Amino acid sequence: MQESVMKAWWDSSHMAGANAAYVEEQYEMYLDNPQSVSDSWRQVFETLPKVDGVELETNHTAIRNQFRQLAALGPTARMSSSAGKDGAAPSDDRQVKVLQLINAYRFRGHQNANLDPLGLWKQPKARDLDLSHHSLTESDMDAVFNVGSYAIGQDTMSLRDLFKSLNRTYCESVGAEYMHITDTEQKRWLQQRIESVEASPQISKEEKVSILKALTAADGMEKYLGAKFPGAKRFSLEGGDALIPMLKGLITEAGTVGTKEVVIGMAHRGRLNVLINVLGKNPSVLFDEFSGKHDNTLGSGDVKYHAGFSSDFATPGGNVHLALAFNPSHLEIVNPVVMGSVRARIDRRNDDFNKVLPITIHGDSAIAGQGVVQETFNMSQTRGFAVGGTVRIVINNQVGFTTSKTEDTRSTQYCTDIAKMVQAPIFHVNSDDPEAVMFVTKLALEYRNKFKKDVVIDLVCYRRHGHNESDEPNATQPLMYQKIKKHPVPRQLYADQLVAEGSLEQRDADRFIEEYRAALDHGACVVEEWRPMTEHSVDWSPFIGHDWDTPYDGAIAIDKLKQLAESVSSYPEEFKLHSRVNKVYQDRKAMAAGEKLLDWGMAENLAYASIVDSGSSIRMTGQDSGRGTFFHRHAVLHNQTDASTFMPLQNISKDQGEIEIFDSVLSEEAVMAFEYGFATAEPTTMTIWEAQFGDFANGAQVVFDQFLSSGEAKWGRLCGLTVLLPHGYEGQGPEHSSARLERFLQLCADHNWQVCVPSTPAQVFNMLRRQMVRPMRKPLIVMSPKSLLRHPLAVSSLEELSEGVFKNVIGEVDEIDPAGVKRVVMCSGKVYYDLLDQRRKNEQTDVAIIRLEQLYPFPQEEAAKIVAEYSHVKDWVWCQEEPQNQGAWYSSQHHFWQAIPDGAKLTYAGREASASPAVGYLSVHNQQQKALVEDALTIK
Ligand code: AMP
């Protein structure tokens, strides 16, 4: 169709924007069978341009794009949300109407599905699921029609049979939402799987019994805990019991098709049940925890419903390693952690996505309410963060703590609507129908493994008690809880079903209850499939028991350094660099040849080169990490002729370790959490997250607080993540000056992490190497520079790099006789160069300057050695660029006092306290900077 003709048709139609999917569907039906659409649609499609010799699907894609463009042009004011209305007013014959009916069920059957076990949830009525909407009547019921692509396995059916079949498939316990997927293969695949068995496949007696046993365990566990520890918080699963057979089924199925590791992330709801009934935690250990006993080898510890666990699980395809991630109370934040952990395991297993399965378990209010969920969906298909799809399960108990489902928790029809942003299929399922639950579970796994995409199961259930067991839910949800009180438990319902259909004797169902209770009394593992761990592939033991001052050998021979320097500054001859990048690389070549001192970018690249050269791997992500926010790194080169890329660091030596540097999605929270997950699963890869500007780390505050700073203390989990946070007062205003050093220092205790402020290229080189060479895995927080990247004084020689030592404290570098010193200024970071420059201009010899390059753990011994030279000095100053209430002054002052000689006084030179991190005016910034430097150097 000529664009003008098409546009004219469009303008006269109700079709636009939101209806594009419907138009596509009509077009697909037309491609299958031109007679299956109304005359008016057929006319439209027949006039579409035909391109000789081009594949049908190519045409289809081009035309689909045409629809999209037109949809964008279309008058949105006239959009109709009813996908079934044909604005072109077709003169339908009955066959067309029948095919449209099938289509309507595929689109909207889920709205009529029986999803809520309590029967309280009322969905908007989908009128196009009524025969009358399609002008079909009782008199048409026995007529036989072609069923088009309806994948029931027969070409024709009576309307009566078809209508029943459609209702069975789309409107019983499963509400399948997948028509938002634009990829025809995926859509057809799902239709085939769902329609061929009417969403309810036959299952064996054996499987039925195992489902009932799992439901018995789920129910038995909660009842046992409720009786033994009445009122104790356990965040019972009751109401969502189907989660247990679901998880066991999912793991079994995954193992059968070759999965070797499963990493699970979940919040508190039902966690104890999962720990005991899926992961095989010993119940007696849990009972001890309820009684207040604890394993004090794990630092400060955590509550039992946040604890992680690892075990193996036997399946017909071999043992599968299970890891339940430790998690804090912050709902949903564990999901990117799980993804990161999975990515590390996938990397280890030669990038085979199907060898490792991430399962994340969400709450209905949380999945809709927490922004980090969107971030993880956005990451799910990107180069740096893909994990081959996550199976996401929502325990949809239709209430968030005390907040009711629709009016207050969300603005979407389903809690899962966010998943549509990546066109994930969503299976809503009534949790009181465990066989339907098993059907969607297996389907979800098969989809994830085939298409490597996220998939969502919305387990619609209820919560038998309040948010926790001491809560009173009737106060806020009276009608719901009156209903719940009378509602039989899932085990009971399913046992009755199996007895009624003759699959089981009542006495067997009763026996399962007794056997489970006896097993709990016995205190031993209750999961038949549990096996001791053998499947996980990383040995953490070399890294356990080391602190930051563990000795290490970081020295590197000058010749080796020169060779590495040559490699990091080389690229293929035909590769055409941008002129500015070319200049950087010419300089690097001169540095490699010893003709120039090394700058920051070169030293940093050399550190990475030396690490991969020794066989370790590196993973770095961050906003703009390939190039570097400040045009200094250029680890990824871009060919100006064809936009291809080249990484010198991937071409260091034959047996080098891998290095990957990814520019990340524009997120801090999920990306940081992902990298935390990666680093806690992989100690042999140097993992680095870089913020574009240091203060962007604010967006990941929960990850710093709940995981990075405290994960080892709470859970005994080591993490060697390095975090680069550009920091420095350069007059760029409140937002880009401060990485909020004070916040990191305030979280310091128990040697939980290291906070460093390197001031020279040699220091950054040796700091990065130390982090990897030393057999210790603790987070490293780095206040990394901006203007220092190009500061003429911030340069180092190859010899300084080769020493292999990160100096935690650097003493005076100028020729200043300690005996003549009357004041010592201590500082960190960029301000050092301002002080040095001014002192040289002043030709002062009575002030010495000491740099603290590691603020935490405070290097007391190294500081003492340097301070000893000035033991006669009584006037000590801490100088910082940050306002007084920020930076290191308040957080580290106790260390400074401890470091200076007895009887000396310590004063402050820096900006006044301020609510904002920095002023917004360059002239004021300059005045302040000048004043604080003068203040530090002026002996009163
Ligand atoms: P996972 O594969 O996560 O289940 O871990 C298997 C085992 O390795 C755990 O039970 C721990 O003993 C150990 N482990 C895993 N991650 C860490 C870590 N970050 N720090 C220390 N030990 C770990």
Tab-separated table of C-alpha atoms and ligand atoms in Angstrom, residues 261 309-310 321-323 345 533 536 538 540 544 680-681 716-719, ligand 1:
chain	number	residue	atom	x	y	z
A	261	GLU	CA	23.466	-24.889	39.609
A	309	PHE	CA	21.976	-21.855	52.455
A	310	SER	CA	23.754	-24.184	50.059
A	321	HIS	CA	23.853	-27.356	43.397
A	322	LEU	CA	21.402	-25.040	45.170
A	323	ALA	CA	22.357	-21.682	46.632
A	345	ARG	CA	28.803	-19.171	37.557
A	533	MET	CA	27.581	-30.331	48.409
A	536	HIS	CA	29.867	-26.004	43.366
A	538	VAL	CA	34.856	-22.495	43.687
A	540	TRP	CA	37.055	-20.017	48.973
A	544	ILE	CA	39.576	-17.133	54.453
A	680	THR	CA	30.693	-12.941	46.220
A	681	ALA	CA	30.484	-15.867	43.825
A	716	GLY	CA	30.304	-14.653	56.617
A	717	ARG	CA	30.345	-13.988	52.877
A	718	LEU	CA	33.575	-12.538	51.528
A	719	CYS	CA	33.519	-10.052	48.687
B	1	AMP	P1	27.472	-21.382	46.846
B	1	AMP	O1	27.930	-21.899	45.521
B	1	AMP	O2	27.175	-19.933	46.836
B	1	AMP	O3	26.359	-22.223	47.375
B	1	AMP	O4	28.663	-21.566	47.833
B	1	AMP	C1	29.138	-22.828	48.195
B	1	AMP	C2	29.992	-22.716	49.424
B	1	AMP	O5	31.136	-21.924	49.159
B	1	AMP	C3	29.306	-22.012	50.580
B	1	AMP	O6	28.584	-22.903	51.370
B	1	AMP	C4	30.461	-21.415	51.326
B	1	AMP	O7	31.071	-22.378	52.135
B	1	AMP	C5	31.425	-21.055	50.245
B	1	AMP	N1	31.248	-19.667	49.792
B	1	AMP	C6	30.459	-19.249	48.784
B	1	AMP	N2	30.531	-17.922	48.629
B	1	AMP	C7	31.370	-17.487	49.565
B	1	AMP	C8	31.869	-16.207	49.926
B	1	AMP	N3	31.476	-15.114	49.259
B	1	AMP	N4	32.704	-16.115	50.964
B	1	AMP	C9	33.098	-17.214	51.627
B	1	AMP	N5	32.685	-18.446	51.340
B	1	AMP	C10	31.828	-18.599	50.314
